[in-house]
mmCIF file of C-alpha atoms and ligand atoms in Angstrom:
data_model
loop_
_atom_site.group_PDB
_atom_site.id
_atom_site.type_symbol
_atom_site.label_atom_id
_atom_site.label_comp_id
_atom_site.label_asym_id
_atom_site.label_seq_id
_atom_site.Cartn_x
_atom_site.Cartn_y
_atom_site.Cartn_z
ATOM 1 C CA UNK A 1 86.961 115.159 106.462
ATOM 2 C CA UNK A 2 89.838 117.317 104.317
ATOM 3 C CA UNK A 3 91.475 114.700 102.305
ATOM 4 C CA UNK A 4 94.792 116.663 102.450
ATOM 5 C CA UNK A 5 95.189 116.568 105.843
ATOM 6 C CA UNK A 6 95.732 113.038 105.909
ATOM 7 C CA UNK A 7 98.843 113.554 102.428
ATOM 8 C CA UNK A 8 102.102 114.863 102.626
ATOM 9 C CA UNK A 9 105.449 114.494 100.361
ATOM 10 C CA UNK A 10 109.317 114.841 100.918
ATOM 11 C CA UNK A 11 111.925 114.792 98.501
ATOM 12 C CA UNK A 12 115.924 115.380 98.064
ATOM 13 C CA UNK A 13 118.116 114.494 95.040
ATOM 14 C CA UNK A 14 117.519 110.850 94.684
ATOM 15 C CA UNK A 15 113.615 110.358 95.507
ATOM 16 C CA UNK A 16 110.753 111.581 96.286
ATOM 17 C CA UNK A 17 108.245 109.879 99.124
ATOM 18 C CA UNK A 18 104.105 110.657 98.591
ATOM 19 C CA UNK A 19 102.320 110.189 101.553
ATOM 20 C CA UNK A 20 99.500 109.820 99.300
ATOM 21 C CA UNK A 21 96.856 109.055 102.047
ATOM 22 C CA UNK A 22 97.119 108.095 105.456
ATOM 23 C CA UNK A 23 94.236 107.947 108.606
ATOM 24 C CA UNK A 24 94.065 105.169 111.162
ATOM 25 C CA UNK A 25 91.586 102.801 110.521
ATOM 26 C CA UNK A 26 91.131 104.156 106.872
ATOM 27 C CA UNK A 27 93.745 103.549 104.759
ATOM 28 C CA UNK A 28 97.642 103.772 104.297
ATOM 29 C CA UNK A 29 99.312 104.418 101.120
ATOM 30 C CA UNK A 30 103.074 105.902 100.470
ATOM 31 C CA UNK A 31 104.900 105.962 97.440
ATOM 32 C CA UNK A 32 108.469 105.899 96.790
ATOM 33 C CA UNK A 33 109.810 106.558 93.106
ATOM 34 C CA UNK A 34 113.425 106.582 92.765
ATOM 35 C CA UNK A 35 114.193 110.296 90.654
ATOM 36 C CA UNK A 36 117.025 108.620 88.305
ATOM 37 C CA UNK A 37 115.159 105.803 87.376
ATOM 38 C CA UNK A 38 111.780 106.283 87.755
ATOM 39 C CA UNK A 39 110.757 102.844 89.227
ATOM 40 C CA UNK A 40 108.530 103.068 92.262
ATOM 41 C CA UNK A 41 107.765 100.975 95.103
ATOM 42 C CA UNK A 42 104.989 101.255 97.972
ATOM 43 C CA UNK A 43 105.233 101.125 101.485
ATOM 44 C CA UNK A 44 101.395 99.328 102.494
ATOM 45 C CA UNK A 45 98.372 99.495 99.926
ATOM 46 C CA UNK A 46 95.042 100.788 101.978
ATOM 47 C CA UNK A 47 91.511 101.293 100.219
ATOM 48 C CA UNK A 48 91.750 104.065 97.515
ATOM 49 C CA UNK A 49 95.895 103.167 96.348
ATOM 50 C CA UNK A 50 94.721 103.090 92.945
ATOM 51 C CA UNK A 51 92.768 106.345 92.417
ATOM 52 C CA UNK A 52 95.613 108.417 94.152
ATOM 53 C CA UNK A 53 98.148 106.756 92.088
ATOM 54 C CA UNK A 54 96.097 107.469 88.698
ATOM 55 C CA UNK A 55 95.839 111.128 90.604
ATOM 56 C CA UNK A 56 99.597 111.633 91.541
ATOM 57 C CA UNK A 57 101.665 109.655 89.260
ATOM 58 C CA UNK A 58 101.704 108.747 85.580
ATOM 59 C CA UNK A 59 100.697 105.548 83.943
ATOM 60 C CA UNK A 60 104.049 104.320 83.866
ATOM 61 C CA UNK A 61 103.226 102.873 87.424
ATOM 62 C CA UNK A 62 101.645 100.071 85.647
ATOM 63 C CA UNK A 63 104.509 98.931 84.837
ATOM 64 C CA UNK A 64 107.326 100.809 87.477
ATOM 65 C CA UNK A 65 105.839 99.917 91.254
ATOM 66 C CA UNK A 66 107.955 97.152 92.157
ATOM 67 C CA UNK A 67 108.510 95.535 95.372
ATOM 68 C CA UNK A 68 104.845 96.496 97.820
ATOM 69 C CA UNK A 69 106.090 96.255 101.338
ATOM 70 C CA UNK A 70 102.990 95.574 103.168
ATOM 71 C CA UNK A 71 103.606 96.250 107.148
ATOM 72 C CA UNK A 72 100.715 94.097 108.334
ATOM 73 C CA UNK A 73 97.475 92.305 107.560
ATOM 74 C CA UNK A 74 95.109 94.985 108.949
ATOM 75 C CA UNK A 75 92.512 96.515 106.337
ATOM 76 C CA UNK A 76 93.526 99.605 106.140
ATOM 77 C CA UNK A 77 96.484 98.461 105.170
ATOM 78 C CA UNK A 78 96.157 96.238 102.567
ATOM 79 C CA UNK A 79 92.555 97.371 101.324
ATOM 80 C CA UNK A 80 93.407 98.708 98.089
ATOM 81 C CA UNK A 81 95.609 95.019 96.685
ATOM 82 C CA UNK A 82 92.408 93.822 94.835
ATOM 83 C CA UNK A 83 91.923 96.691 92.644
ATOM 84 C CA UNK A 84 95.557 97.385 92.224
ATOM 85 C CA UNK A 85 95.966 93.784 90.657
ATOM 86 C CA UNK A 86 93.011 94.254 88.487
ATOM 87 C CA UNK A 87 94.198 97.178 87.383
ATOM 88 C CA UNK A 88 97.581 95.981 86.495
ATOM 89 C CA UNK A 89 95.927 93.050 85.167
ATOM 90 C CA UNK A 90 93.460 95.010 83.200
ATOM 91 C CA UNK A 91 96.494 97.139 81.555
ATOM 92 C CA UNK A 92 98.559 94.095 80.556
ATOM 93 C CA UNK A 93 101.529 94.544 83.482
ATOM 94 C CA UNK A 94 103.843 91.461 82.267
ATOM 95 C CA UNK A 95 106.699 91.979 84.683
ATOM 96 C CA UNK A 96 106.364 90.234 87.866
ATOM 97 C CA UNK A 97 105.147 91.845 91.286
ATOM 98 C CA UNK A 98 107.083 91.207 94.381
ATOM 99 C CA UNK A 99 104.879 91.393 97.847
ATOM 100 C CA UNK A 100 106.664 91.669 100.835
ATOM 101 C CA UNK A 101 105.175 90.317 104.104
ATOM 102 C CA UNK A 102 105.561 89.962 107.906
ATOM 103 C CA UNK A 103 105.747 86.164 107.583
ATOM 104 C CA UNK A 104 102.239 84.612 108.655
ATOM 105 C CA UNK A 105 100.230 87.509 107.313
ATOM 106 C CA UNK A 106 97.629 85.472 106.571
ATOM 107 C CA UNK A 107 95.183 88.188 105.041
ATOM 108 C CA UNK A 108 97.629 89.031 102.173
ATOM 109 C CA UNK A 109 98.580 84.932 101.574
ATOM 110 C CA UNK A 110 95.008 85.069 100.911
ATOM 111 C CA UNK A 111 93.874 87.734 98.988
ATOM 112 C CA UNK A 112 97.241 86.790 96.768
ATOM 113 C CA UNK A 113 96.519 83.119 96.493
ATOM 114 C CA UNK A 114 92.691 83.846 95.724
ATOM 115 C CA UNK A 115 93.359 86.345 93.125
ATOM 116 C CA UNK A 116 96.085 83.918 91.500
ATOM 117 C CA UNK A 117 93.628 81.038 91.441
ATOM 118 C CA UNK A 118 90.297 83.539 90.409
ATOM 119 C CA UNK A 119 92.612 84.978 87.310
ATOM 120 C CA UNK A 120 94.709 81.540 86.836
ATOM 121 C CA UNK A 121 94.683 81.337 83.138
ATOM 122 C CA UNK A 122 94.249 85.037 82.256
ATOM 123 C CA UNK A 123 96.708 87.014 84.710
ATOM 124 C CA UNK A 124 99.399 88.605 82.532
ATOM 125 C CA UNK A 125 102.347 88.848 85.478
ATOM 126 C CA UNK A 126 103.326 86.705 88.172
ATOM 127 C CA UNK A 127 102.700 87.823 92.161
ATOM 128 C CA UNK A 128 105.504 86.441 94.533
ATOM 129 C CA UNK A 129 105.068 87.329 98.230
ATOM 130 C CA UNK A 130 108.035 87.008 100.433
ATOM 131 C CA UNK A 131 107.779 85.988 104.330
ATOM 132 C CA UNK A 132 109.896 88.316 105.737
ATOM 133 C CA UNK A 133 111.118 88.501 109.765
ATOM 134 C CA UNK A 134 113.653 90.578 111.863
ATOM 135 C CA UNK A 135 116.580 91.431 109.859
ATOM 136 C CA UNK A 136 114.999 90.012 106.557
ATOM 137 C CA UNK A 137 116.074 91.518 103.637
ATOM 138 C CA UNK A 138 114.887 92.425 99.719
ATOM 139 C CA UNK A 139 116.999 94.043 97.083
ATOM 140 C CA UNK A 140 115.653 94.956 93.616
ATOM 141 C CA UNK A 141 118.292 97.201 91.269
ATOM 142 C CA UNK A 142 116.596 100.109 92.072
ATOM 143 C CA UNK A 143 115.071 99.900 96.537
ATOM 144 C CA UNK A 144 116.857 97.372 99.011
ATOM 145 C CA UNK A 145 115.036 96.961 101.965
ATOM 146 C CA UNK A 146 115.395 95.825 105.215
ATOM 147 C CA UNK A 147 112.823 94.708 107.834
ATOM 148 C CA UNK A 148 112.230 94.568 111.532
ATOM 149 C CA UNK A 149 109.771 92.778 113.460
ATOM 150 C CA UNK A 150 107.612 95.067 115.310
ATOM 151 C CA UNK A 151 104.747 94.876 118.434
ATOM 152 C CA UNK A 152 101.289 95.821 117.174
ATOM 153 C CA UNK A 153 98.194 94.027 118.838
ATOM 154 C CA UNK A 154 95.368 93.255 117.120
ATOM 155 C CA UNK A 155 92.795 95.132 118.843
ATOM 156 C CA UNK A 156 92.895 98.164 121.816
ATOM 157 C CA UNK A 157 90.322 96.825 123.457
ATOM 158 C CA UNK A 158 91.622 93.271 123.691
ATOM 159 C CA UNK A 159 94.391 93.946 127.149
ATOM 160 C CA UNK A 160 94.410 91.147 128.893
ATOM 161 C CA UNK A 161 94.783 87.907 125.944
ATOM 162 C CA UNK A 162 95.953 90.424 123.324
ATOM 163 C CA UNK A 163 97.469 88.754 120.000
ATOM 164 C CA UNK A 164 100.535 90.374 118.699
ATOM 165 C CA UNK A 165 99.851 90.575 114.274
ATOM 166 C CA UNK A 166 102.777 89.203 112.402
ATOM 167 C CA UNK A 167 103.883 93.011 111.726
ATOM 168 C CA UNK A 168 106.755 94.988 110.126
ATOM 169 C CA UNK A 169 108.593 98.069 109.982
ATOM 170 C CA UNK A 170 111.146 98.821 106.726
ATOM 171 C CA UNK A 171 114.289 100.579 106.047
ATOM 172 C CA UNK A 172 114.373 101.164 102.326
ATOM 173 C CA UNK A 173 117.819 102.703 100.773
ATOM 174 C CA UNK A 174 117.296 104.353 97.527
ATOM 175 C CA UNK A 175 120.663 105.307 96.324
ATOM 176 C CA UNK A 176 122.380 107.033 99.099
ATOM 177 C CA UNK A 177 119.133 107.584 101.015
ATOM 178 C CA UNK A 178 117.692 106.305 103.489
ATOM 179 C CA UNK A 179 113.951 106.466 104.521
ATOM 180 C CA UNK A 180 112.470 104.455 107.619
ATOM 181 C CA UNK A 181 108.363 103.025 108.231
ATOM 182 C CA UNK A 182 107.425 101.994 111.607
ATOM 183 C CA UNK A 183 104.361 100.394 109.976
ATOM 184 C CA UNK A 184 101.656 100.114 112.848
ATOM 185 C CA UNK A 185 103.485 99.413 116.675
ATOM 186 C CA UNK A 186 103.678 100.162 120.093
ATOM 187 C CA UNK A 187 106.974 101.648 121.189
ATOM 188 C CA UNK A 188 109.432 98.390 120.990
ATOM 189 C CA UNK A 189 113.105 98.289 120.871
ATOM 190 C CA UNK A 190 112.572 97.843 116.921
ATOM 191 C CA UNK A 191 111.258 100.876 116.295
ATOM 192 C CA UNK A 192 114.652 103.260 117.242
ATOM 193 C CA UNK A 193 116.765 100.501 114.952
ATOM 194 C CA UNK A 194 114.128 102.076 111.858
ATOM 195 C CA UNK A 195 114.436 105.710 112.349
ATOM 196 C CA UNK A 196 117.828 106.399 114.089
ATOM 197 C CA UNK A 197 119.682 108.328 111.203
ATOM 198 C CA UNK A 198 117.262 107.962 108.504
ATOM 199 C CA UNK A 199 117.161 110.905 106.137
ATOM 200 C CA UNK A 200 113.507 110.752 106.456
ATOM 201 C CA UNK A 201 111.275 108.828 108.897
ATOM 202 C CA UNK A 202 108.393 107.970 108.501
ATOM 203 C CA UNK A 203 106.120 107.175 111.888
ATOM 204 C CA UNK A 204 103.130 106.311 112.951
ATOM 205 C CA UNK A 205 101.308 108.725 115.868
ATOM 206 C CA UNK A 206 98.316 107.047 116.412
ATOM 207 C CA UNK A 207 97.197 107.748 119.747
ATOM 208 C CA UNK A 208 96.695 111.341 121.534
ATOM 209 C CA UNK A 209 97.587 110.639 124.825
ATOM 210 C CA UNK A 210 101.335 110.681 125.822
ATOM 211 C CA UNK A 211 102.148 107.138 127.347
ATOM 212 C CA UNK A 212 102.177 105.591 130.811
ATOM 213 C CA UNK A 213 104.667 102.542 132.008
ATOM 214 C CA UNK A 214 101.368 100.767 132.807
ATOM 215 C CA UNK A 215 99.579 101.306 129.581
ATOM 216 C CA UNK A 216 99.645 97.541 129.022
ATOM 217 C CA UNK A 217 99.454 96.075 125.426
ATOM 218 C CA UNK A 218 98.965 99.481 123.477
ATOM 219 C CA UNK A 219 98.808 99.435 119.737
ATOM 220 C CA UNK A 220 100.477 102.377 119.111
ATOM 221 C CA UNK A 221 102.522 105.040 119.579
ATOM 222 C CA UNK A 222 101.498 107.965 120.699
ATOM 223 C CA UNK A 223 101.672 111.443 119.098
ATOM 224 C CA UNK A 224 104.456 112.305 122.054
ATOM 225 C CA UNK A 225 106.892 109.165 121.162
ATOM 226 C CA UNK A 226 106.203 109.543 118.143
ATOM 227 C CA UNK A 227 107.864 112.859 117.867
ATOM 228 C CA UNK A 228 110.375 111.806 120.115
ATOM 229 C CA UNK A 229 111.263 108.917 118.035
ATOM 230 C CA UNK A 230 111.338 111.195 114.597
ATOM 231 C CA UNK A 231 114.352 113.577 116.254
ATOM 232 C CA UNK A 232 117.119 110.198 115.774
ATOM 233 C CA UNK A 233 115.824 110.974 112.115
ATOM 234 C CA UNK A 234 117.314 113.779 110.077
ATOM 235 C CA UNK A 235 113.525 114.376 109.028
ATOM 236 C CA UNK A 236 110.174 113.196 110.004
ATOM 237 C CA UNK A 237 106.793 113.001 109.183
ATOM 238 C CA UNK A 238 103.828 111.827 111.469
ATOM 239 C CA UNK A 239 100.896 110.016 109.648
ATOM 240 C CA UNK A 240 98.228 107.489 110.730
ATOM 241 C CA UNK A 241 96.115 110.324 112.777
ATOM 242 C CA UNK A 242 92.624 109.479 113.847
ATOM 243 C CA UNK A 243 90.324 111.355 111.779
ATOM 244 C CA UNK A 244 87.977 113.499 113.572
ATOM 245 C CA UNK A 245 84.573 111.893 112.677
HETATM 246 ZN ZN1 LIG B 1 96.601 100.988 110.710
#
């Protein structure tokens, strides 16, 4: 496997997006740091968000990543939140961290609640998560963000009783920019509301085949709507490939 296959980065002006690893069923990691300011939020935390941040950003992320949109509960996408708080922990972070969650994603209620009660008397910041739902919405000074509820099953194999996660796709405006995450999803009408006239979008393209009316409760989009999806952006990039094994 050639690690920079699965990285990629965009800027303009105002910011600059690191895809700073992405593979289905590995992990998902993308930074945002706003140019003017500095301050940096990420969009999901997979295995490994700690050792590319110490790789592709300075220090100063101990103390600048601030809100962590998390699209779902699924490991690869929130793999990496236990050594990211120990880190931040370990380095003395006192400024709070806001988590943002589809509401009900039990996985990161847990690992957050855990961690708070494991490090009760000797955890330096505060961790908030926020529930968030269709047409929730999260402003800092520096990334507002807007989410949309989105239709990703659990499992592939799982047709005919599939469970739909609590999932998420963002719009985050930094400045005058505008960059969209379809998080993990089958096509759903949600998913056009993300992209359509983002300056970048950023989209899942999970599957290889192109898709069929009959396909049933599919997980994700394929590498054809994906791409299809990306042209009502100004500019998009495909991540969340299946890495050949
Ligand atoms: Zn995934």
């Amino acid at each position: 496997m050639n690690s920079d296959e699965f990285k990629s980065k965009w800027e303009n002006d105002e910011v600059e997006v690191k895809v700073l690893f992405s593979a289905a069923g590995v992990s998902t990691t993308i930074l945002l740091t706003s140019k003017f300011t500095g301050k940096m939020m990420l969009l999901d935390v997979g295995d490994g968000v700690l050792r590319d941040l110490l790789v592709s950003s300075k220090l100063d992320f101990v103390h600048d990543i601030d809100p962590i949109a998390v699209s779902h509960g699924h490991f690869d996408h929130v793999g990496g939140l236990y050594s990211l708080f120990g880190f931040l922990r370990m380095m003395g972070r006192t400024n709070p961290l806001n988590i943002l969650i589809p509401a009900g994603c039990s996985e990161v209620i847990s690992i957050i609640k855990g961690y708070r009660d494991l490090y009760s008397k000797t955890l330096p910041y505060k961790i908030w998560y926020h529930e968030l739902s269709q047409d929730s919405g999260f402003d800092t000074d520096f990334f507002k963000i807007n989410s949309f509820e989105v239709e990703h099953f659990s499992l592939e194999f799982d047709q005919g009783a599939g469970v739909l996660e609590p999932a998420l796709g963002f719009r985050v405006q930094i400045g005058e920019t505008i960059v969209g995450y379809t998080g993990d999803t089958r096509l759903c009408p949600s998913v056009e509301s993300i992209v359509r006239d983002a300056d970048l979008a950023i989209i899942e393209a999970t599957q290889k085949e192109t898709s069929s009316p009959d396909s049933g409760h599919r997980v994700h989009l394929s590498i054809n709507e994906a791409e299809h999806l990306g042209k009502l952006a100004k500019e998009f990039v495909l991540i969340h490939r299946i890495p050949e094994l």
